[in-house]
Short mmCIF file of N, CA and C in Angstrom, two decimals:
data_model
loop_
_atom_site.label_atom_id
_atom_site.label_comp_id
_atom_site.label_asym_id
_atom_site.label_seq_id
_atom_site.Cartn_x
_atom_site.Cartn_y
_atom_site.Cartn_z
N MET A 25 3.11 19.43 -6.78
CA MET A 25 4.11 18.47 -6.35
C MET A 25 5.11 19.17 -5.44
N ASP A 26 5.44 18.48 -4.36
CA ASP A 26 6.45 18.97 -3.42
C ASP A 26 7.82 18.53 -3.94
N GLU A 27 8.59 19.45 -4.50
CA GLU A 27 9.89 19.12 -5.08
C GLU A 27 10.88 18.59 -4.04
N SER A 28 10.64 18.87 -2.76
CA SER A 28 11.58 18.43 -1.74
C SER A 28 11.39 16.98 -1.32
N LEU A 29 10.26 16.36 -1.67
CA LEU A 29 10.00 14.97 -1.33
C LEU A 29 10.67 14.07 -2.37
N THR A 30 11.61 13.24 -1.92
CA THR A 30 12.28 12.33 -2.84
C THR A 30 11.57 10.99 -2.86
N ALA A 31 11.88 10.20 -3.87
CA ALA A 31 11.29 8.86 -3.97
C ALA A 31 11.68 8.00 -2.78
N VAL A 32 12.92 8.10 -2.33
CA VAL A 32 13.38 7.31 -1.18
C VAL A 32 12.60 7.71 0.07
N GLU A 33 12.41 9.00 0.29
CA GLU A 33 11.64 9.46 1.45
C GLU A 33 10.20 8.98 1.36
N ALA A 34 9.62 9.03 0.17
CA ALA A 34 8.24 8.57 -0.02
C ALA A 34 8.14 7.07 0.23
N GLN A 35 9.11 6.31 -0.27
CA GLN A 35 9.14 4.86 -0.06
C GLN A 35 9.19 4.55 1.43
N LEU A 36 10.06 5.22 2.16
CA LEU A 36 10.19 4.98 3.60
C LEU A 36 8.94 5.41 4.36
N LYS A 37 8.31 6.48 3.91
CA LYS A 37 7.09 6.96 4.58
C LYS A 37 5.95 5.95 4.40
N ILE A 38 5.81 5.39 3.20
CA ILE A 38 4.77 4.37 2.98
C ILE A 38 5.02 3.19 3.90
N ARG A 39 6.27 2.72 3.97
CA ARG A 39 6.58 1.58 4.85
C ARG A 39 6.35 1.93 6.31
N SER A 40 6.60 3.17 6.71
CA SER A 40 6.34 3.59 8.09
C SER A 40 4.84 3.54 8.40
N TYR A 41 4.02 4.05 7.48
CA TYR A 41 2.57 3.97 7.66
C TYR A 41 2.12 2.51 7.74
N MET A 42 2.70 1.65 6.92
CA MET A 42 2.35 0.22 6.95
C MET A 42 2.71 -0.39 8.30
N SER A 43 3.86 -0.03 8.84
CA SER A 43 4.29 -0.54 10.14
C SER A 43 3.35 -0.06 11.25
N GLU A 44 2.90 1.19 11.15
CA GLU A 44 1.93 1.71 12.13
C GLU A 44 0.65 0.88 12.12
N LEU A 45 0.18 0.52 10.94
CA LEU A 45 -1.03 -0.30 10.84
C LEU A 45 -0.78 -1.67 11.46
N LEU A 46 0.35 -2.27 11.15
CA LEU A 46 0.65 -3.60 11.70
C LEU A 46 0.65 -3.59 13.23
N ALA A 47 1.10 -2.50 13.82
CA ALA A 47 1.15 -2.40 15.28
C ALA A 47 -0.25 -2.47 15.90
N GLU A 48 -1.27 -2.18 15.11
CA GLU A 48 -2.64 -2.20 15.61
C GLU A 48 -3.38 -3.48 15.26
N LEU A 49 -2.72 -4.41 14.58
CA LEU A 49 -3.32 -5.69 14.21
C LEU A 49 -2.82 -6.78 15.16
N PRO A 50 -3.43 -7.95 15.15
CA PRO A 50 -3.03 -9.01 16.09
C PRO A 50 -1.55 -9.38 15.96
N THR A 51 -0.98 -9.79 17.08
CA THR A 51 0.40 -10.28 17.09
C THR A 51 0.55 -11.39 16.06
N GLY A 52 1.62 -11.34 15.31
CA GLY A 52 1.87 -12.34 14.28
C GLY A 52 1.42 -11.92 12.89
N THR A 53 0.68 -10.80 12.81
CA THR A 53 0.28 -10.29 11.51
C THR A 53 1.47 -9.60 10.86
N ALA A 54 1.62 -9.76 9.57
CA ALA A 54 2.72 -9.15 8.84
C ALA A 54 2.24 -8.77 7.44
N LEU A 55 3.09 -8.08 6.73
CA LEU A 55 2.87 -7.81 5.32
C LEU A 55 3.92 -8.60 4.56
N SER A 56 3.48 -9.30 3.54
CA SER A 56 4.39 -10.17 2.80
C SER A 56 4.08 -10.12 1.32
N LYS A 57 5.09 -10.34 0.53
CA LYS A 57 4.89 -10.45 -0.92
C LYS A 57 4.23 -11.79 -1.25
N LYS A 58 4.30 -12.75 -0.32
CA LYS A 58 3.69 -14.07 -0.51
C LYS A 58 2.43 -14.17 0.35
N PRO A 59 1.27 -14.44 -0.26
CA PRO A 59 0.03 -14.50 0.51
C PRO A 59 -0.08 -15.79 1.32
N ASP A 60 -0.90 -15.76 2.37
CA ASP A 60 -1.23 -16.98 3.11
C ASP A 60 -2.02 -17.93 2.23
N ASN A 61 -2.85 -17.40 1.35
CA ASN A 61 -3.72 -18.20 0.50
C ASN A 61 -2.94 -18.72 -0.71
N PRO A 62 -2.80 -20.02 -0.86
CA PRO A 62 -2.03 -20.58 -1.97
C PRO A 62 -2.68 -20.36 -3.34
N ASP A 63 -3.94 -19.93 -3.36
CA ASP A 63 -4.62 -19.67 -4.63
C ASP A 63 -4.29 -18.29 -5.21
N LEU A 64 -3.49 -17.52 -4.49
CA LEU A 64 -3.14 -16.17 -4.94
C LEU A 64 -1.65 -16.10 -5.27
N ALA A 65 -1.31 -15.19 -6.14
CA ALA A 65 0.07 -15.09 -6.62
C ALA A 65 0.98 -14.32 -5.66
N THR A 66 2.23 -14.74 -5.60
CA THR A 66 3.25 -14.00 -4.88
C THR A 66 3.56 -12.74 -5.66
N LYS A 67 3.72 -11.62 -4.94
CA LYS A 67 4.07 -10.36 -5.59
C LYS A 67 5.59 -10.34 -5.75
N ASN A 68 6.05 -10.72 -6.91
CA ASN A 68 7.48 -10.85 -7.14
C ASN A 68 8.19 -9.52 -7.31
N ARG A 69 7.47 -8.47 -7.52
CA ARG A 69 8.09 -7.16 -7.71
C ARG A 69 8.47 -6.60 -6.35
N ARG A 70 9.76 -6.44 -6.10
CA ARG A 70 10.23 -5.95 -4.81
C ARG A 70 10.45 -4.44 -4.80
N ASN A 71 10.66 -3.85 -5.96
CA ASN A 71 10.86 -2.40 -5.97
C ASN A 71 9.51 -1.71 -6.17
N PRO A 72 9.36 -0.52 -5.59
CA PRO A 72 8.11 0.21 -5.77
C PRO A 72 7.87 0.50 -7.25
N ILE A 73 6.62 0.54 -7.62
CA ILE A 73 6.25 0.89 -8.99
C ILE A 73 6.18 2.42 -9.05
N ALA A 74 6.87 3.01 -10.01
CA ALA A 74 6.85 4.46 -10.20
C ALA A 74 5.88 4.78 -11.33
N ASN A 75 4.68 5.17 -10.96
CA ASN A 75 3.61 5.46 -11.92
C ASN A 75 3.66 6.92 -12.36
N PRO A 76 3.34 7.20 -13.62
CA PRO A 76 3.33 8.59 -14.07
C PRO A 76 2.23 9.40 -13.39
N CYS A 77 2.50 10.66 -13.15
CA CYS A 77 1.52 11.57 -12.56
C CYS A 77 0.76 12.34 -13.63
N TRP A 78 0.70 11.80 -14.83
CA TRP A 78 -0.04 12.43 -15.91
C TRP A 78 -0.86 11.37 -16.62
N GLU A 79 -1.77 11.81 -17.44
CA GLU A 79 -2.62 10.88 -18.18
C GLU A 79 -2.31 10.97 -19.66
N GLY A 80 -2.54 9.90 -20.36
CA GLY A 80 -2.37 9.89 -21.81
C GLY A 80 -0.96 9.47 -22.21
N ASN A 81 -0.74 9.39 -23.50
CA ASN A 81 0.53 8.92 -24.05
C ASN A 81 1.39 10.05 -24.62
N VAL A 82 1.03 11.29 -24.36
CA VAL A 82 1.75 12.41 -24.93
C VAL A 82 3.09 12.62 -24.25
N GLN A 83 3.14 12.42 -22.95
CA GLN A 83 4.32 12.69 -22.16
C GLN A 83 5.05 11.39 -21.87
N SER A 84 6.38 11.44 -21.76
CA SER A 84 7.12 10.22 -21.44
C SER A 84 7.98 10.38 -20.20
N SER A 85 8.14 11.58 -19.70
CA SER A 85 8.93 11.77 -18.49
C SER A 85 8.26 12.83 -17.64
N GLY A 86 8.62 12.82 -16.37
CA GLY A 86 8.05 13.79 -15.44
C GLY A 86 7.85 13.16 -14.08
N PRO A 87 7.12 13.84 -13.20
CA PRO A 87 6.95 13.35 -11.84
C PRO A 87 6.23 12.00 -11.81
N ARG A 88 6.52 11.25 -10.76
CA ARG A 88 5.94 9.91 -10.57
C ARG A 88 5.39 9.80 -9.15
N TYR A 89 4.41 8.91 -9.00
CA TYR A 89 3.98 8.54 -7.64
C TYR A 89 4.32 7.06 -7.44
N LEU A 90 4.60 6.69 -6.22
CA LEU A 90 5.00 5.32 -5.91
C LEU A 90 3.80 4.49 -5.50
N SER A 91 3.86 3.22 -5.83
CA SER A 91 2.86 2.23 -5.44
C SER A 91 3.62 1.03 -4.87
N ILE A 92 3.31 0.67 -3.62
CA ILE A 92 3.98 -0.44 -2.95
C ILE A 92 2.90 -1.40 -2.43
N GLY A 93 2.94 -2.66 -2.90
CA GLY A 93 1.89 -3.61 -2.56
C GLY A 93 2.37 -4.82 -1.79
N TYR A 94 1.54 -5.26 -0.85
CA TYR A 94 1.79 -6.44 -0.02
C TYR A 94 0.48 -7.19 0.23
N TRP A 95 0.61 -8.43 0.65
CA TRP A 95 -0.50 -9.21 1.20
C TRP A 95 -0.45 -9.07 2.72
N ILE A 96 -1.61 -9.01 3.36
CA ILE A 96 -1.68 -9.04 4.83
C ILE A 96 -1.73 -10.51 5.22
N VAL A 97 -0.74 -10.97 5.96
CA VAL A 97 -0.64 -12.38 6.33
C VAL A 97 -0.68 -12.53 7.85
N GLY A 98 -1.08 -13.71 8.29
CA GLY A 98 -1.08 -14.02 9.72
C GLY A 98 -2.30 -13.57 10.49
N LEU A 99 -3.34 -13.13 9.79
CA LEU A 99 -4.57 -12.78 10.51
C LEU A 99 -5.22 -14.06 11.02
N PRO A 100 -6.02 -13.97 12.08
CA PRO A 100 -6.70 -15.16 12.58
C PRO A 100 -7.56 -15.81 11.47
N ALA A 101 -7.63 -17.12 11.51
CA ALA A 101 -8.43 -17.86 10.52
C ALA A 101 -9.87 -17.38 10.54
N GLY A 102 -10.44 -17.20 9.36
CA GLY A 102 -11.82 -16.78 9.24
C GLY A 102 -12.07 -15.30 9.47
N ALA A 103 -11.00 -14.50 9.56
CA ALA A 103 -11.16 -13.09 9.94
C ALA A 103 -11.03 -12.10 8.78
N THR A 104 -10.97 -12.58 7.55
CA THR A 104 -10.78 -11.67 6.41
C THR A 104 -11.84 -10.58 6.38
N ALA A 105 -13.11 -10.94 6.47
CA ALA A 105 -14.20 -9.95 6.40
C ALA A 105 -14.13 -8.99 7.58
N GLU A 106 -13.82 -9.51 8.76
CA GLU A 106 -13.73 -8.66 9.95
C GLU A 106 -12.65 -7.59 9.78
N TYR A 107 -11.49 -7.97 9.28
CA TYR A 107 -10.39 -7.01 9.13
C TYR A 107 -10.57 -6.11 7.92
N PHE A 108 -11.34 -6.55 6.94
CA PHE A 108 -11.68 -5.67 5.82
C PHE A 108 -12.52 -4.50 6.33
N GLU A 109 -13.28 -4.71 7.39
CA GLU A 109 -14.06 -3.63 8.02
C GLU A 109 -13.24 -2.89 9.07
N ARG A 110 -12.43 -3.61 9.83
CA ARG A 110 -11.70 -3.01 10.95
C ARG A 110 -10.59 -2.06 10.49
N ILE A 111 -9.86 -2.42 9.44
CA ILE A 111 -8.74 -1.58 9.00
C ILE A 111 -9.22 -0.18 8.59
N PRO A 112 -10.28 -0.04 7.79
CA PRO A 112 -10.75 1.32 7.51
C PRO A 112 -11.20 2.08 8.76
N GLU A 113 -11.72 1.37 9.75
CA GLU A 113 -12.08 2.04 11.01
C GLU A 113 -10.83 2.58 11.70
N LEU A 114 -9.73 1.83 11.64
CA LEU A 114 -8.46 2.32 12.21
C LEU A 114 -8.00 3.56 11.46
N TRP A 115 -8.13 3.54 10.15
CA TRP A 115 -7.74 4.71 9.35
C TRP A 115 -8.59 5.93 9.74
N GLN A 116 -9.89 5.72 9.87
CA GLN A 116 -10.78 6.82 10.22
C GLN A 116 -10.44 7.39 11.59
N SER A 117 -10.03 6.52 12.53
CA SER A 117 -9.67 6.99 13.87
C SER A 117 -8.44 7.89 13.84
N LYS A 118 -7.64 7.80 12.79
CA LYS A 118 -6.47 8.67 12.61
C LYS A 118 -6.81 9.95 11.87
N GLY A 119 -8.08 10.09 11.47
CA GLY A 119 -8.50 11.26 10.74
C GLY A 119 -8.31 11.16 9.23
N TRP A 120 -8.06 9.94 8.74
CA TRP A 120 -7.88 9.74 7.31
C TRP A 120 -9.26 9.59 6.66
N ALA A 121 -9.42 10.14 5.49
CA ALA A 121 -10.67 10.01 4.73
C ALA A 121 -10.70 8.64 4.07
N THR A 122 -11.80 7.92 4.21
CA THR A 122 -11.94 6.62 3.58
C THR A 122 -13.07 6.66 2.57
N GLU A 123 -12.93 5.82 1.55
CA GLU A 123 -13.93 5.79 0.49
C GLU A 123 -14.00 4.38 -0.10
N PRO A 124 -15.18 3.75 -0.05
CA PRO A 124 -15.30 2.43 -0.68
C PRO A 124 -15.24 2.56 -2.20
N GLN A 125 -14.64 1.58 -2.82
CA GLN A 125 -14.59 1.49 -4.29
C GLN A 125 -15.22 0.16 -4.66
N GLY A 126 -16.52 0.08 -4.59
CA GLY A 126 -17.21 -1.18 -4.78
C GLY A 126 -17.23 -1.96 -3.47
N ARG A 127 -17.53 -3.25 -3.55
CA ARG A 127 -17.67 -4.07 -2.34
C ARG A 127 -16.34 -4.64 -1.84
N THR A 128 -15.32 -4.65 -2.68
CA THR A 128 -14.09 -5.34 -2.30
C THR A 128 -12.87 -4.44 -2.17
N VAL A 129 -13.04 -3.14 -2.32
CA VAL A 129 -11.91 -2.21 -2.24
C VAL A 129 -12.28 -1.03 -1.37
N MET A 130 -11.35 -0.67 -0.47
CA MET A 130 -11.52 0.52 0.35
C MET A 130 -10.25 1.36 0.21
N LYS A 131 -10.43 2.65 -0.02
CA LYS A 131 -9.30 3.55 -0.16
C LYS A 131 -9.25 4.51 1.02
N ALA A 132 -8.03 4.92 1.36
CA ALA A 132 -7.82 5.91 2.41
C ALA A 132 -6.93 7.01 1.85
N LYS A 133 -7.28 8.26 2.17
CA LYS A 133 -6.46 9.41 1.80
C LYS A 133 -5.95 10.05 3.08
N ILE A 134 -4.64 10.23 3.13
CA ILE A 134 -4.00 10.83 4.29
C ILE A 134 -3.79 12.31 3.98
N PRO A 135 -3.97 13.19 4.95
CA PRO A 135 -3.83 14.63 4.66
C PRO A 135 -2.50 15.03 4.02
N ASP A 136 -1.43 14.27 4.23
CA ASP A 136 -0.13 14.64 3.66
C ASP A 136 0.04 14.20 2.20
N GLY A 137 -1.02 13.66 1.59
CA GLY A 137 -0.96 13.29 0.18
C GLY A 137 -0.70 11.81 -0.07
N PHE A 138 -0.37 11.06 0.97
CA PHE A 138 -0.18 9.61 0.83
C PHE A 138 -1.55 8.95 0.89
N GLY A 139 -1.61 7.68 0.55
CA GLY A 139 -2.88 6.97 0.61
C GLY A 139 -2.69 5.47 0.59
N PHE A 140 -3.78 4.76 0.82
CA PHE A 140 -3.76 3.30 0.84
C PHE A 140 -4.99 2.74 0.15
N GLN A 141 -4.82 1.51 -0.32
CA GLN A 141 -5.93 0.75 -0.85
C GLN A 141 -5.91 -0.63 -0.21
N LEU A 142 -7.02 -1.00 0.39
CA LEU A 142 -7.21 -2.32 0.97
C LEU A 142 -8.14 -3.07 0.03
N GLN A 143 -7.74 -4.28 -0.34
CA GLN A 143 -8.57 -5.05 -1.28
C GLN A 143 -8.74 -6.47 -0.79
N ASP A 144 -9.97 -6.95 -0.87
CA ASP A 144 -10.28 -8.34 -0.58
C ASP A 144 -10.33 -9.06 -1.92
N ALA A 145 -9.42 -9.99 -2.13
CA ALA A 145 -9.35 -10.71 -3.40
C ALA A 145 -10.49 -11.72 -3.55
N GLY A 146 -11.28 -11.88 -2.51
CA GLY A 146 -12.45 -12.75 -2.60
C GLY A 146 -12.14 -14.23 -2.61
N LYS A 147 -11.00 -14.61 -2.08
CA LYS A 147 -10.59 -16.02 -2.07
C LYS A 147 -10.62 -16.61 -0.66
N GLY A 148 -11.29 -15.93 0.26
CA GLY A 148 -11.34 -16.43 1.63
C GLY A 148 -10.16 -15.96 2.44
N ASP A 149 -9.77 -16.75 3.42
CA ASP A 149 -8.67 -16.35 4.30
C ASP A 149 -7.39 -16.09 3.53
N GLY A 150 -6.66 -15.09 4.01
CA GLY A 150 -5.37 -14.76 3.41
C GLY A 150 -5.49 -14.03 2.10
N SER A 151 -6.60 -13.33 1.90
CA SER A 151 -6.77 -12.69 0.60
C SER A 151 -6.90 -11.18 0.68
N LEU A 152 -6.41 -10.57 1.75
CA LEU A 152 -6.42 -9.11 1.84
C LEU A 152 -5.07 -8.57 1.37
N SER A 153 -5.14 -7.59 0.47
CA SER A 153 -3.90 -6.94 0.05
C SER A 153 -3.94 -5.48 0.46
N LEU A 154 -2.75 -4.92 0.66
CA LEU A 154 -2.61 -3.52 1.06
C LEU A 154 -1.60 -2.87 0.13
N THR A 155 -2.01 -1.79 -0.50
CA THR A 155 -1.12 -1.05 -1.38
C THR A 155 -1.04 0.39 -0.89
N GLY A 156 0.19 0.87 -0.76
CA GLY A 156 0.42 2.25 -0.35
C GLY A 156 0.81 3.10 -1.55
N PHE A 157 0.38 4.36 -1.53
CA PHE A 157 0.66 5.29 -2.62
C PHE A 157 1.26 6.57 -2.05
N SER A 158 2.16 7.16 -2.83
CA SER A 158 2.78 8.42 -2.42
C SER A 158 2.23 9.57 -3.24
N PRO A 159 2.48 10.81 -2.79
CA PRO A 159 2.25 11.94 -3.68
C PRO A 159 3.29 11.89 -4.80
N CYS A 160 3.17 12.75 -5.77
CA CYS A 160 4.14 12.79 -6.86
C CYS A 160 5.51 13.23 -6.35
N VAL A 161 6.54 12.59 -6.88
CA VAL A 161 7.93 12.91 -6.53
C VAL A 161 8.69 13.18 -7.83
N PRO A 162 9.80 13.92 -7.74
CA PRO A 162 10.58 14.17 -8.95
C PRO A 162 11.11 12.87 -9.57
N GLU A 163 10.96 12.74 -10.86
CA GLU A 163 11.43 11.55 -11.56
C GLU A 163 12.92 11.32 -11.34
N SER A 164 13.68 12.39 -11.19
CA SER A 164 15.13 12.27 -11.03
C SER A 164 15.54 11.55 -9.75
N THR A 165 14.59 11.36 -8.81
CA THR A 165 14.92 10.69 -7.54
C THR A 165 14.56 9.21 -7.52
N ILE A 166 13.93 8.71 -8.58
CA ILE A 166 13.44 7.33 -8.63
C ILE A 166 14.58 6.31 -8.55
N ASP A 167 15.65 6.53 -9.27
CA ASP A 167 16.74 5.54 -9.34
C ASP A 167 17.43 5.29 -8.01
N ALA A 168 17.28 6.18 -7.04
CA ALA A 168 17.95 6.02 -5.75
C ALA A 168 17.23 5.03 -4.82
N MET A 169 16.03 4.58 -5.19
CA MET A 169 15.28 3.68 -4.32
C MET A 169 15.92 2.29 -4.29
N GLU A 170 15.75 1.63 -3.16
CA GLU A 170 16.18 0.24 -3.02
C GLU A 170 14.93 -0.64 -3.00
N ASN A 171 15.13 -1.94 -3.13
CA ASN A 171 14.01 -2.87 -3.06
C ASN A 171 13.35 -2.82 -1.69
N ASP A 172 12.05 -3.03 -1.68
CA ASP A 172 11.33 -3.14 -0.42
C ASP A 172 11.57 -4.53 0.16
N PRO A 173 11.47 -4.69 1.48
CA PRO A 173 11.65 -6.01 2.07
C PRO A 173 10.57 -6.98 1.60
N PHE A 174 10.87 -8.26 1.58
CA PHE A 174 9.90 -9.28 1.19
C PHE A 174 8.78 -9.34 2.23
N THR A 175 9.13 -9.14 3.50
CA THR A 175 8.16 -9.18 4.59
C THR A 175 8.40 -7.99 5.52
N ILE A 176 7.30 -7.40 5.97
CA ILE A 176 7.35 -6.34 7.00
C ILE A 176 6.63 -6.90 8.21
N THR A 177 7.31 -6.96 9.34
CA THR A 177 6.69 -7.50 10.56
C THR A 177 6.39 -6.40 11.54
#
């Protein structure tokens, strides 16, 4: 764990990577806590989830990694499958390692320890979600984070 990386810095870095991806998608595409597809739930959690960097129930405190999730909204109608393939290609063009996790999930690992998960919820248009992950950060820095925006354009 890099002790110098704070939760706030990790949160901002995930959002920066998300903004970079949006710049390569069609005009009008955004990330939102509310999906285009009305059959899917709005992500009401605005603050990043601070997940433990350990396994099991023995430990109760220590370093955490952040998880920040959004729906990809505003893609052209009928393009869910196309962008499920295109986004990992964009990641690969940046030198990020990609790995499928079954038919509906693709993961990317960035050399700096950050990563992403793209998931097709299988509900047709408006069903792609994007979750960003950070490397482990000191638990003492978690409380300084602010809520993430409802929408990233």
